[in-house]
mmCIF file of C-alpha atoms in Angstrom:
data_model
loop_
_atom_site.group_PDB
_atom_site.id
_atom_site.type_symbol
_atom_site.label_atom_id
_atom_site.label_comp_id
_atom_site.label_asym_id
_atom_site.label_seq_id
_atom_site.Cartn_x
_atom_site.Cartn_y
_atom_site.Cartn_z
ATOM 1 C CA MET A 30 -42.212 38.911 -5.209
ATOM 2 C CA ASP A 31 -39.437 37.477 -7.385
ATOM 3 C CA ASP A 32 -41.630 38.044 -10.447
ATOM 4 C CA ILE A 33 -42.230 41.690 -9.460
ATOM 5 C CA LYS A 34 -38.504 42.227 -8.909
ATOM 6 C CA THR A 35 -37.648 40.704 -12.296
ATOM 7 C CA TYR A 36 -40.360 42.730 -14.022
ATOM 8 C CA MET A 37 -39.208 46.008 -12.439
ATOM 9 C CA GLN A 38 -35.580 45.291 -13.306
ATOM 10 C CA GLN A 39 -36.643 44.850 -16.941
ATOM 11 C CA VAL A 40 -38.605 48.095 -16.823
ATOM 12 C CA GLY A 41 -35.575 49.869 -15.360
ATOM 13 C CA GLN A 42 -33.216 48.484 -18.008
ATOM 14 C CA LYS A 43 -35.534 49.597 -20.816
ATOM 15 C CA ALA A 44 -35.921 53.043 -19.248
ATOM 16 C CA ARG A 45 -32.162 53.510 -18.912
ATOM 17 C CA ALA A 46 -31.626 52.541 -22.566
ATOM 18 C CA ALA A 47 -34.451 54.851 -23.682
ATOM 19 C CA SER A 48 -33.084 57.729 -21.579
ATOM 20 C CA ARG A 49 -29.867 57.696 -23.613
ATOM 21 C CA ILE A 50 -31.861 58.001 -26.831
ATOM 22 C CA MET A 51 -34.021 60.769 -25.370
ATOM 23 C CA ALA A 52 -30.956 62.712 -24.238
ATOM 24 C CA GLN A 53 -29.806 62.780 -27.875
ATOM 25 C CA ALA A 54 -33.226 63.573 -29.380
ATOM 26 C CA GLY A 55 -33.493 66.925 -31.122
ATOM 27 C CA THR A 56 -36.049 69.586 -30.272
ATOM 28 C CA ALA A 57 -38.069 69.023 -33.459
ATOM 29 C CA LYS A 58 -38.476 65.299 -32.792
ATOM 30 C CA LYS A 59 -39.478 65.825 -29.152
ATOM 31 C CA ASN A 60 -41.992 68.494 -30.130
ATOM 32 C CA LEU A 61 -43.423 66.255 -32.852
ATOM 33 C CA ALA A 62 -43.949 63.511 -30.276
ATOM 34 C CA LEU A 63 -45.735 65.940 -27.952
ATOM 35 C CA GLU A 64 -47.960 67.229 -30.740
ATOM 36 C CA ASN A 65 -48.774 63.664 -31.792
ATOM 37 C CA ILE A 66 -49.649 62.703 -28.225
ATOM 38 C CA ALA A 67 -51.910 65.748 -27.882
ATOM 39 C CA ALA A 68 -53.681 64.827 -31.136
ATOM 40 C CA ALA A 69 -54.087 61.232 -29.967
ATOM 41 C CA VAL A 70 -55.527 62.391 -26.637
ATOM 42 C CA LEU A 71 -58.084 64.627 -28.347
ATOM 43 C CA SER A 72 -59.104 62.008 -30.900
ATOM 44 C CA SER A 73 -59.479 59.470 -28.073
ATOM 45 C CA THR A 74 -61.645 61.677 -25.834
ATOM 46 C CA ALA A 75 -64.598 59.287 -25.886
ATOM 47 C CA GLN A 76 -62.404 56.267 -25.160
ATOM 48 C CA LEU A 77 -60.635 58.075 -22.317
ATOM 49 C CA ILE A 78 -63.905 59.097 -20.674
ATOM 50 C CA THR A 79 -65.290 55.576 -21.085
ATOM 51 C CA ALA A 80 -62.191 54.065 -19.466
ATOM 52 C CA ASN A 81 -62.365 56.670 -16.711
ATOM 53 C CA ALA A 82 -66.012 55.830 -16.055
ATOM 54 C CA LYS A 83 -64.931 52.276 -15.165
ATOM 55 C CA ASP A 84 -62.483 53.694 -12.629
ATOM 56 C CA THR A 85 -64.924 56.135 -11.045
ATOM 57 C CA ALA A 86 -67.655 53.488 -10.825
ATOM 58 C CA ALA A 87 -65.264 51.118 -9.047
ATOM 59 C CA ALA A 88 -64.104 53.962 -6.796
ATOM 60 C CA ARG A 89 -67.660 54.629 -5.614
ATOM 61 C CA VAL A 90 -68.238 50.947 -4.957
ATOM 62 C CA ASN A 91 -65.006 50.821 -2.953
ATOM 63 C CA GLY A 92 -66.027 53.854 -0.889
ATOM 64 C CA LEU A 93 -63.400 56.298 -2.143
ATOM 65 C CA ASP A 94 -63.965 59.746 -0.616
ATOM 66 C CA ALA A 95 -65.435 62.634 -2.604
ATOM 67 C CA ALA A 96 -62.151 64.555 -2.886
ATOM 68 C CA SER A 97 -60.390 61.509 -4.356
ATOM 69 C CA ILE A 98 -63.206 60.862 -6.826
ATOM 70 C CA ASP A 99 -63.031 64.514 -7.890
ATOM 71 C CA ARG A 100 -59.305 64.142 -8.614
ATOM 72 C CA LEU A 101 -59.953 60.871 -10.443
ATOM 73 C CA THR A 102 -62.716 62.093 -12.765
ATOM 74 C CA LEU A 103 -62.005 62.992 -16.397
ATOM 75 C CA THR A 104 -64.344 65.251 -18.370
ATOM 76 C CA GLU A 105 -64.220 66.591 -21.915
ATOM 77 C CA LYS A 106 -62.800 69.811 -20.481
ATOM 78 C CA SER A 107 -60.061 68.045 -18.511
ATOM 79 C CA VAL A 108 -59.137 65.967 -21.578
ATOM 80 C CA ARG A 109 -58.850 69.193 -23.605
ATOM 81 C CA ASN A 110 -56.692 70.646 -20.825
ATOM 82 C CA MET A 111 -54.427 67.596 -21.021
ATOM 83 C CA ALA A 112 -53.937 68.105 -24.737
ATOM 84 C CA GLU A 113 -53.447 71.859 -24.312
ATOM 85 C CA GLY A 114 -50.833 71.234 -21.619
ATOM 86 C CA LEU A 115 -48.894 68.972 -23.978
ATOM 87 C CA LEU A 116 -48.987 71.614 -26.722
ATOM 88 C CA GLN A 117 -47.833 74.267 -24.260
ATOM 89 C CA ILE A 118 -44.889 72.066 -23.331
ATOM 90 C CA ALA A 119 -44.067 71.652 -27.034
ATOM 91 C CA ALA A 120 -44.116 75.451 -27.430
ATOM 92 C CA LEU A 121 -41.669 75.997 -24.548
ATOM 93 C CA PRO A 122 -37.975 76.574 -25.278
ATOM 94 C CA ASP A 123 -35.885 73.425 -25.177
ATOM 95 C CA LEU A 124 -33.491 73.823 -22.264
ATOM 96 C CA ILE A 125 -31.334 70.799 -23.062
ATOM 97 C CA GLY A 126 -27.863 71.745 -24.249
ATOM 98 C CA GLU A 127 -28.294 75.370 -23.189
ATOM 99 C CA ILE A 128 -24.949 76.873 -22.108
ATOM 100 C CA SER A 129 -24.883 79.629 -19.501
ATOM 101 C CA ASP A 130 -22.412 81.612 -17.376
ATOM 102 C CA LEU A 131 -19.542 81.040 -19.816
ATOM 103 C CA LYS A 132 -16.577 83.047 -18.558
ATOM 104 C CA TYR A 133 -12.847 83.242 -19.218
ATOM 105 C CA ARG A 134 -10.608 82.324 -16.323
ATOM 106 C CA PRO A 135 -7.111 83.785 -15.781
ATOM 107 C CA SER A 136 -5.637 80.545 -17.146
ATOM 108 C CA GLY A 137 -7.342 81.196 -20.500
ATOM 109 C CA ILE A 138 -9.930 78.401 -20.264
ATOM 110 C CA GLN A 139 -13.636 79.157 -20.493
ATOM 111 C CA VAL A 140 -15.860 77.722 -17.765
ATOM 112 C CA GLY A 141 -19.648 77.522 -17.989
ATOM 113 C CA LYS A 142 -22.641 75.316 -17.342
ATOM 114 C CA MET A 143 -24.719 73.142 -19.659
ATOM 115 C CA ARG A 144 -28.339 72.109 -19.010
ATOM 116 C CA VAL A 145 -28.763 68.303 -19.175
ATOM 117 C CA PRO A 146 -31.534 65.754 -18.466
ATOM 118 C CA LEU A 147 -31.715 63.965 -15.122
ATOM 119 C CA GLY A 148 -32.046 60.586 -16.887
ATOM 120 C CA VAL A 149 -34.812 58.263 -15.652
ATOM 121 C CA ILE A 150 -37.615 59.727 -13.547
ATOM 122 C CA GLY A 151 -40.005 57.541 -11.570
ATOM 123 C CA ILE A 152 -43.400 59.092 -10.859
ATOM 124 C CA ILE A 153 -45.722 57.505 -8.295
ATOM 125 C CA TYR A 154 -49.195 59.004 -8.086
ATOM 126 C CA GLU A 155 -52.757 58.417 -6.924
ATOM 127 C CA SER A 156 -56.158 59.273 -8.342
ATOM 128 C CA ARG A 157 -55.252 61.867 -10.976
ATOM 129 C CA PRO A 158 -55.018 60.271 -14.428
ATOM 130 C CA ASN A 159 -54.038 63.599 -16.033
ATOM 131 C CA VAL A 160 -50.658 63.138 -14.317
ATOM 132 C CA THR A 161 -49.912 60.397 -16.851
ATOM 133 C CA ALA A 162 -50.029 62.910 -19.704
ATOM 134 C CA ASP A 163 -48.424 65.788 -17.785
ATOM 135 C CA ALA A 164 -45.541 63.669 -16.528
ATOM 136 C CA ALA A 165 -44.946 62.036 -19.897
ATOM 137 C CA GLY A 166 -44.906 65.415 -21.647
ATOM 138 C CA LEU A 167 -42.532 67.113 -19.235
ATOM 139 C CA CYS A 168 -40.164 64.149 -19.113
ATOM 140 C CA LEU A 169 -40.070 63.902 -22.915
ATOM 141 C CA LYS A 170 -39.426 67.611 -23.500
ATOM 142 C CA SER A 171 -36.666 67.628 -20.867
ATOM 143 C CA GLY A 172 -34.968 64.659 -22.543
ATOM 144 C CA ASN A 173 -35.727 62.132 -19.807
ATOM 145 C CA ALA A 174 -37.311 58.695 -19.741
ATOM 146 C CA ALA A 175 -40.221 58.115 -17.354
ATOM 147 C CA ILE A 176 -41.511 55.183 -15.333
ATOM 148 C CA LEU A 177 -45.076 55.907 -14.232
ATOM 149 C CA ARG A 178 -46.848 54.044 -11.463
ATOM 150 C CA GLY A 179 -50.434 55.234 -11.058
ATOM 151 C CA GLY A 180 -52.861 54.159 -8.371
ATOM 152 C CA SER A 181 -55.066 51.097 -8.723
ATOM 153 C CA GLU A 182 -58.139 53.360 -8.677
ATOM 154 C CA ALA A 183 -57.100 54.879 -12.049
ATOM 155 C CA ILE A 184 -55.787 51.781 -13.804
ATOM 156 C CA TYR A 185 -58.109 51.898 -16.837
ATOM 157 C CA SER A 186 -57.679 55.659 -17.312
ATOM 158 C CA ASN A 187 -53.889 55.465 -17.076
ATOM 159 C CA GLN A 188 -53.673 52.608 -19.557
ATOM 160 C CA ALA A 189 -55.855 54.497 -22.048
ATOM 161 C CA ILE A 190 -53.719 57.646 -21.753
ATOM 162 C CA ALA A 191 -50.521 55.583 -21.992
ATOM 163 C CA ALA A 192 -51.760 54.166 -25.298
ATOM 164 C CA CYS A 193 -52.002 57.746 -26.634
ATOM 165 C CA VAL A 194 -48.485 58.498 -25.375
ATOM 166 C CA HIS A 195 -47.033 55.401 -27.038
ATOM 167 C CA GLN A 196 -48.798 56.229 -30.301
ATOM 168 C CA GLY A 197 -47.277 59.724 -30.302
ATOM 169 C CA LEU A 198 -43.786 58.428 -29.539
ATOM 170 C CA ARG A 199 -44.009 55.751 -32.187
ATOM 171 C CA GLU A 200 -45.166 58.195 -34.854
ATOM 172 C CA ALA A 201 -42.255 60.517 -34.005
ATOM 173 C CA GLY A 202 -39.690 57.736 -34.257
ATOM 174 C CA LEU A 203 -38.887 57.669 -30.552
ATOM 175 C CA PRO A 204 -38.883 54.560 -28.346
ATOM 176 C CA GLU A 205 -42.178 53.703 -26.657
ATOM 177 C CA THR A 206 -40.099 52.648 -23.640
ATOM 178 C CA ALA A 207 -39.297 56.332 -23.047
ATOM 179 C CA VAL A 208 -42.581 56.304 -21.096
ATOM 180 C CA GLN A 209 -43.538 53.087 -19.327
ATOM 181 C CA VAL A 210 -46.670 52.696 -17.210
ATOM 182 C CA ILE A 211 -46.271 49.940 -14.613
ATOM 183 C CA ASN A 212 -48.839 47.278 -15.455
ATOM 184 C CA THR A 213 -49.270 45.967 -11.909
ATOM 185 C CA THR A 214 -50.879 47.610 -8.894
ATOM 186 C CA ASP A 215 -48.913 45.379 -6.528
ATOM 187 C CA ARG A 216 -47.316 47.660 -3.940
ATOM 188 C CA ALA A 217 -44.122 45.641 -4.158
ATOM 189 C CA ALA A 218 -43.505 47.393 -7.491
ATOM 190 C CA VAL A 219 -43.232 50.718 -5.660
ATOM 191 C CA GLY A 220 -40.699 49.252 -3.243
ATOM 192 C CA GLU A 221 -38.579 48.126 -6.175
ATOM 193 C CA LEU A 222 -38.913 51.399 -8.096
ATOM 194 C CA ILE A 223 -37.743 53.614 -5.229
ATOM 195 C CA THR A 224 -34.639 51.516 -4.577
ATOM 196 C CA MET A 225 -33.374 50.902 -8.157
ATOM 197 C CA ARG A 226 -30.472 53.337 -8.004
ATOM 198 C CA GLU A 227 -28.784 51.793 -11.016
ATOM 199 C CA TYR A 228 -31.776 52.596 -13.240
ATOM 200 C CA VAL A 229 -33.707 55.481 -11.640
ATOM 201 C CA ASP A 230 -32.271 58.950 -11.027
ATOM 202 C CA VAL A 231 -35.110 60.668 -9.164
ATOM 203 C CA ILE A 232 -38.541 59.796 -7.743
ATOM 204 C CA VAL A 233 -41.518 62.171 -7.779
ATOM 205 C CA PRO A 234 -44.415 61.042 -5.557
ATOM 206 C CA ARG A 235 -47.829 62.658 -6.062
ATOM 207 C CA GLY A 236 -50.546 61.567 -3.704
ATOM 208 C CA GLY A 237 -51.632 61.465 -0.093
ATOM 209 C CA LYS A 238 -49.402 62.291 2.837
ATOM 210 C CA SER A 239 -49.011 58.659 3.878
ATOM 211 C CA LEU A 240 -47.781 57.648 0.403
ATOM 212 C CA ILE A 241 -45.263 60.487 0.204
ATOM 213 C CA ALA A 242 -44.045 59.953 3.772
ATOM 214 C CA ARG A 243 -43.491 56.247 3.069
ATOM 215 C CA ILE A 244 -41.539 56.966 -0.106
ATOM 216 C CA ALA A 245 -39.423 59.678 1.535
ATOM 217 C CA GLU A 246 -38.559 57.248 4.336
ATOM 218 C CA GLU A 247 -37.849 54.143 2.246
ATOM 219 C CA ALA A 248 -36.403 55.540 -1.002
ATOM 220 C CA ARG A 249 -32.762 55.041 -1.873
ATOM 221 C CA VAL A 250 -33.244 57.312 -4.894
ATOM 222 C CA PRO A 251 -33.490 61.141 -4.476
ATOM 223 C CA VAL A 252 -37.099 62.341 -4.019
ATOM 224 C CA ILE A 253 -38.807 65.583 -5.163
ATOM 225 C CA LYS A 254 -41.844 66.012 -2.903
ATOM 226 C CA HIS A 255 -44.251 67.951 -0.741
ATOM 227 C CA LEU A 256 -46.223 66.421 2.122
ATOM 228 C CA ASP A 257 -49.059 68.866 2.879
ATOM 229 C CA GLY A 258 -50.792 71.815 1.270
ATOM 230 C CA ILE A 259 -51.738 73.857 4.324
ATOM 231 C CA CYS A 260 -52.233 77.121 2.442
ATOM 232 C CA HIS A 261 -53.169 80.475 3.977
ATOM 233 C CA VAL A 262 -54.747 83.739 2.876
ATOM 234 C CA TYR A 263 -54.066 86.716 5.144
ATOM 235 C CA ILE A 264 -56.445 89.682 4.841
ATOM 236 C CA ASP A 265 -54.472 92.690 6.008
ATOM 237 C CA ASP A 266 -55.905 95.749 7.753
ATOM 238 C CA GLU A 267 -55.095 97.702 4.564
ATOM 239 C CA ALA A 268 -56.800 95.260 2.204
ATOM 240 C CA ASP A 269 -59.379 96.230 -0.403
ATOM 241 C CA LEU A 270 -62.574 94.624 0.954
ATOM 242 C CA GLU A 271 -63.940 93.585 -2.447
ATOM 243 C CA LYS A 272 -60.622 92.012 -3.489
ATOM 244 C CA ALA A 273 -60.312 90.275 -0.131
ATOM 245 C CA ILE A 274 -63.719 88.613 -0.339
ATOM 246 C CA ARG A 275 -63.219 87.541 -3.953
ATOM 247 C CA ILE A 276 -59.728 86.122 -3.350
ATOM 248 C CA ALA A 277 -60.575 84.327 -0.105
ATOM 249 C CA ASP A 278 -63.729 82.833 -1.625
ATOM 250 C CA ASN A 279 -61.911 81.565 -4.711
ATOM 251 C CA SER A 280 -58.943 80.260 -2.729
ATOM 252 C CA LYS A 281 -61.250 77.961 -0.760
ATOM 253 C CA THR A 282 -64.289 77.133 -2.878
ATOM 254 C CA GLN A 283 -63.048 77.034 -6.489
ATOM 255 C CA ARG A 284 -62.003 73.445 -5.786
ATOM 256 C CA TYR A 285 -61.727 71.662 -2.455
ATOM 257 C CA GLY A 286 -59.638 68.542 -3.035
ATOM 258 C CA VAL A 287 -56.360 69.995 -4.308
ATOM 259 C CA CYS A 288 -53.127 70.971 -2.589
ATOM 260 C CA ASN A 289 -53.247 74.711 -3.402
ATOM 261 C CA THR A 290 -56.664 75.275 -1.795
ATOM 262 C CA MET A 291 -56.686 77.598 1.223
ATOM 263 C CA GLU A 292 -57.133 75.706 4.492
ATOM 264 C CA THR A 293 -56.697 78.592 6.955
ATOM 265 C CA LEU A 294 -57.956 82.161 6.654
ATOM 266 C CA LEU A 295 -56.170 84.812 8.697
ATOM 267 C CA VAL A 296 -57.845 88.207 9.167
ATOM 268 C CA ALA A 297 -56.398 91.347 10.756
ATOM 269 C CA ALA A 298 -58.398 92.304 13.856
ATOM 270 C CA SER A 299 -59.454 95.710 12.497
ATOM 271 C CA MET A 300 -60.809 94.068 9.309
ATOM 272 C CA ALA A 301 -62.625 91.180 11.002
ATOM 273 C CA PRO A 302 -65.956 92.955 11.659
ATOM 274 C CA HIS A 303 -66.075 94.135 8.042
ATOM 275 C CA VAL A 304 -64.946 91.017 6.190
ATOM 276 C CA LEU A 305 -65.959 87.986 8.271
ATOM 277 C CA PRO A 306 -69.771 88.367 8.271
ATOM 278 C CA GLN A 307 -69.866 88.862 4.475
ATOM 279 C CA LEU A 308 -67.273 86.256 3.597
ATOM 280 C CA CYS A 309 -68.511 83.577 5.988
ATOM 281 C CA LYS A 310 -72.046 83.940 4.649
ATOM 282 C CA ILE A 311 -70.641 83.019 1.225
ATOM 283 C CA TYR A 312 -68.869 80.008 2.729
ATOM 284 C CA LEU A 313 -71.929 78.852 4.657
ATOM 285 C CA ASP A 314 -74.163 79.228 1.595
ATOM 286 C CA LYS A 315 -71.722 76.941 -0.236
ATOM 287 C CA GLY A 316 -71.772 74.351 2.538
ATOM 288 C CA VAL A 317 -68.338 75.091 4.012
ATOM 289 C CA GLU A 318 -67.897 74.107 7.666
ATOM 290 C CA LEU A 319 -66.183 76.885 9.616
ATOM 291 C CA ARG A 320 -63.855 76.398 12.594
ATOM 292 C CA GLY A 321 -62.474 79.536 14.206
ATOM 293 C CA ASP A 322 -60.713 80.973 17.205
ATOM 294 C CA GLU A 323 -62.773 82.674 19.928
ATOM 295 C CA THR A 324 -62.618 86.099 18.282
ATOM 296 C CA ALA A 325 -63.735 84.802 14.888
ATOM 297 C CA CYS A 326 -66.585 82.863 16.490
ATOM 298 C CA ARG A 327 -67.931 86.087 18.016
ATOM 299 C CA PHE A 328 -68.449 87.506 14.519
ATOM 300 C CA VAL A 329 -69.984 84.336 13.032
ATOM 301 C CA THR A 330 -72.228 82.363 15.369
ATOM 302 C CA GLN A 331 -72.385 79.321 13.049
ATOM 303 C CA MET A 332 -68.626 78.839 13.496
ATOM 304 C CA THR A 333 -67.352 76.189 15.921
ATOM 305 C CA ILE A 334 -64.227 76.547 18.050
ATOM 306 C CA ALA A 335 -61.066 75.407 16.270
ATOM 307 C CA THR A 336 -58.585 73.123 17.971
ATOM 308 C CA GLU A 337 -54.789 73.331 17.835
ATOM 309 C CA GLU A 338 -54.874 70.447 15.372
ATOM 310 C CA ASP A 339 -57.065 72.432 12.948
ATOM 311 C CA TRP A 340 -54.244 74.896 12.282
ATOM 312 C CA ARG A 341 -52.061 71.956 11.189
ATOM 313 C CA THR A 342 -54.658 70.171 9.047
ATOM 314 C CA GLU A 343 -54.953 69.916 5.255
ATOM 315 C CA TYR A 344 -58.684 69.230 4.949
ATOM 316 C CA LEU A 345 -59.026 68.713 1.174
ATOM 317 C CA ALA A 346 -62.731 69.207 1.923
ATOM 318 C CA PRO A 347 -65.281 72.017 2.462
ATOM 319 C CA ILE A 348 -63.871 72.833 5.906
ATOM 320 C CA LEU A 349 -62.033 76.058 6.754
ATOM 321 C CA SER A 350 -60.089 77.259 9.779
ATOM 322 C CA VAL A 351 -60.381 80.989 10.576
ATOM 323 C CA ARG A 352 -58.160 83.016 12.894
ATOM 324 C CA VAL A 353 -58.195 86.696 13.781
ATOM 325 C CA VAL A 354 -54.646 88.057 14.198
ATOM 326 C CA ALA A 355 -53.322 91.372 15.482
ATOM 327 C CA GLY A 356 -51.603 92.216 12.211
ATOM 328 C CA LEU A 357 -48.880 91.290 9.730
ATOM 329 C CA ASP A 358 -46.340 90.085 12.316
ATOM 330 C CA ASP A 359 -48.826 87.654 13.839
ATOM 331 C CA ALA A 360 -49.943 86.444 10.395
ATOM 332 C CA ILE A 361 -46.372 85.688 9.290
ATOM 333 C CA ALA A 362 -45.615 83.976 12.608
ATOM 334 C CA HIS A 363 -48.734 81.802 12.280
ATOM 335 C CA ILE A 364 -47.906 80.792 8.703
ATOM 336 C CA ASN A 365 -44.280 79.963 9.459
ATOM 337 C CA THR A 366 -45.401 77.944 12.509
ATOM 338 C CA TYR A 367 -48.333 75.993 11.089
ATOM 339 C CA GLY A 368 -47.890 76.162 7.324
ATOM 340 C CA SER A 369 -46.439 73.470 5.079
ATOM 341 C CA GLN A 370 -44.263 75.803 2.944
ATOM 342 C CA HIS A 371 -46.599 75.302 -0.020
ATOM 343 C CA THR A 372 -48.560 78.468 -0.928
ATOM 344 C CA ASP A 373 -49.580 81.554 1.043
ATOM 345 C CA SER A 374 -51.153 84.849 -0.031
ATOM 346 C CA ILE A 375 -51.610 88.337 1.423
ATOM 347 C CA VAL A 376 -54.395 90.733 0.448
ATOM 348 C CA THR A 377 -53.221 94.306 1.017
ATOM 349 C CA GLU A 378 -52.890 97.671 -0.692
ATOM 350 C CA ASN A 379 -49.723 98.472 1.276
ATOM 351 C CA TYR A 380 -46.635 97.865 -0.867
ATOM 352 C CA THR A 381 -44.219 97.700 2.068
ATOM 353 C CA LYS A 382 -46.306 95.053 3.828
ATOM 354 C CA ALA A 383 -46.634 93.083 0.617
ATOM 355 C CA MET A 384 -42.848 93.041 0.160
ATOM 356 C CA ARG A 385 -42.333 91.971 3.780
ATOM 357 C CA PHE A 386 -44.772 89.100 3.291
ATOM 358 C CA LEU A 387 -42.960 87.984 0.124
ATOM 359 C CA ARG A 388 -39.590 88.066 1.881
ATOM 360 C CA GLU A 389 -40.499 86.589 5.253
ATOM 361 C CA VAL A 390 -43.049 83.859 4.502
ATOM 362 C CA ASP A 391 -40.983 80.694 4.039
ATOM 363 C CA SER A 392 -43.063 78.954 1.356
ATOM 364 C CA SER A 393 -42.413 77.724 -2.157
ATOM 365 C CA SER A 394 -45.070 80.076 -3.601
ATOM 366 C CA VAL A 395 -45.892 83.417 -1.968
ATOM 367 C CA MET A 396 -48.522 85.710 -3.458
ATOM 368 C CA VAL A 397 -49.887 89.245 -3.211
ATOM 369 C CA ASN A 398 -53.542 89.961 -4.005
ATOM 370 C CA ALA A 399 -54.088 86.645 -5.795
ATOM 371 C CA SER A 400 -55.838 83.352 -5.098
ATOM 372 C CA THR A 401 -53.709 80.469 -3.840
ATOM 373 C CA ARG A 402 -55.330 78.386 -6.594
ATOM 374 C CA PHE A 403 -52.838 79.943 -9.048
ATOM 375 C CA ALA A 404 -50.002 77.843 -7.557
ATOM 376 C CA ASP A 405 -49.952 75.479 -10.482
ATOM 377 C CA GLY A 406 -47.525 74.700 -13.280
ATOM 378 C CA PHE A 407 -50.143 75.328 -15.955
ATOM 379 C CA GLU A 408 -50.954 78.777 -14.508
ATOM 380 C CA TYR A 409 -47.254 79.590 -14.049
ATOM 381 C CA GLY A 410 -46.612 79.020 -17.755
ATOM 382 C CA LEU A 411 -44.707 75.773 -17.260
ATOM 383 C CA GLY A 412 -47.112 73.985 -19.632
ATOM 384 C CA ALA A 413 -47.797 71.451 -16.922
ATOM 385 C CA GLU A 414 -46.205 70.386 -13.690
ATOM 386 C CA ILE A 415 -44.883 67.079 -12.508
ATOM 387 C CA GLY A 416 -45.497 68.015 -8.883
ATOM 388 C CA ILE A 417 -44.884 70.600 -6.196
ATOM 389 C CA SER A 418 -41.652 70.692 -4.248
ATOM 390 C CA THR A 419 -41.465 72.283 -0.819
ATOM 391 C CA ASP A 420 -37.836 71.233 -0.454
ATOM 392 C CA LYS A 421 -35.153 73.893 -0.798
ATOM 393 C CA ILE A 422 -32.555 72.011 -2.826
ATOM 394 C CA HIS A 423 -32.655 71.646 -6.636
ATOM 395 C CA ALA A 424 -36.360 72.325 -7.306
ATOM 396 C CA ARG A 425 -38.895 74.408 -5.339
ATOM 397 C CA GLY A 426 -42.543 75.157 -6.058
ATOM 398 C CA PRO A 427 -44.268 73.766 -9.169
ATOM 399 C CA VAL A 428 -41.764 71.506 -10.922
ATOM 400 C CA GLY A 429 -41.690 71.960 -14.684
ATOM 401 C CA LEU A 430 -38.994 71.494 -17.304
ATOM 402 C CA GLU A 431 -36.139 73.153 -15.432
ATOM 403 C CA GLY A 432 -36.828 71.088 -12.318
ATOM 404 C CA LEU A 433 -36.390 67.926 -14.382
ATOM 405 C CA THR A 434 -32.937 68.930 -15.554
ATOM 406 C CA SER A 435 -29.552 69.473 -13.978
ATOM 407 C CA GLN A 436 -26.448 71.385 -14.944
ATOM 408 C CA LYS A 437 -22.913 70.209 -15.457
ATOM 409 C CA PHE A 438 -19.786 72.297 -15.674
ATOM 410 C CA ILE A 439 -18.177 72.526 -19.098
ATOM 411 C CA VAL A 440 -14.662 73.738 -19.857
ATOM 412 C CA LEU A 441 -13.501 75.045 -23.255
ATOM 413 C CA GLY A 442 -9.835 75.243 -24.027
ATOM 414 C CA SER A 443 -7.426 75.089 -26.959
ATOM 415 C CA GLY A 444 -4.586 72.989 -25.702
ATOM 416 C CA HIS A 445 -4.478 74.569 -22.256
ATOM 417 C CA ILE A 446 -2.541 72.753 -19.541
ATOM 418 C CA ARG A 447 -2.303 73.549 -15.839
ATOM 419 C CA ASN A 448 1.015 74.881 -14.596
#
């Protein structure tokens, strides 16, 4: 334990020193680093997939569930997406140093705000090795230093990606310590990371509910987080049937093991006889287990009765809860009662209802006539995301560059003094 504490203190000291250099780095140098990292990732595709194969093989031996293995697996396409995400981040405007809201006060001074880095960001994550590249890229572009602690199941993948990150930093003349990947899977390292207030400015946990709950409870450093992704699609009584089926299918079956997948389908009572038989046949053909309320079960005999707990469950699996509701009021009430404030969507052709849904559903992403699967930093044009925040202070929704910065007040004068 003493060795872990000493090691983490050294990591923190290096990160703090690197963060000061990164805060001063110009846009051109940061973009060069990102472009170099992207090139290194692409040229190392074979090595990354080979390293990842070691992780996935060990995961199967250790009995990791299918959803976790899906999140862990790297393919040529996902490696290309990593590189593309880094290039998108490089192409984004550099927010650091941006001055806004500059106004003259009656005293003659000018008061405004300047966008600044947070400093040192600790990211703790499980399964997904692409987070190593995404987090490094966003932290670099926003002028921060990063301490990354991936899960033991992705150790070889994370180390291989970290080597690409360090190569890109080195070639751009920036310190490799701007991005440090913790080289131990000892859980004591997490306990140290989330309490090092002198070195770490914010923690971003990405992983299962138990991990995030533990960090939120034990951290002495501010945390950007979400616990669950209990996402809903509501098919309104004025929905276009073809759109509704396409959106609800995609929201659930495009990918099962991610936080923006629909877990509960809500259908207006007048639409249920038209949409449920068609849509549930698609689900059943794809192997999705259906759990519904009594009304839904009458339309689809293969559906089993849902329990109260089902409405509160993030399955991350081919399981779907289905509820027939009276209309928009009931749908909004259900979402605000059982949802996790992550992502919810309405399918309707009624503009007034759509606007009510946007205003009254208390979630970090609210959608009209679109799949919940779009709740993603890459799809939102953020280049990549470091996580999703369902909190209401500082950052909310997919957290990209702006969420990794803060603002400070600046005052411009010319010898002004206060009377």
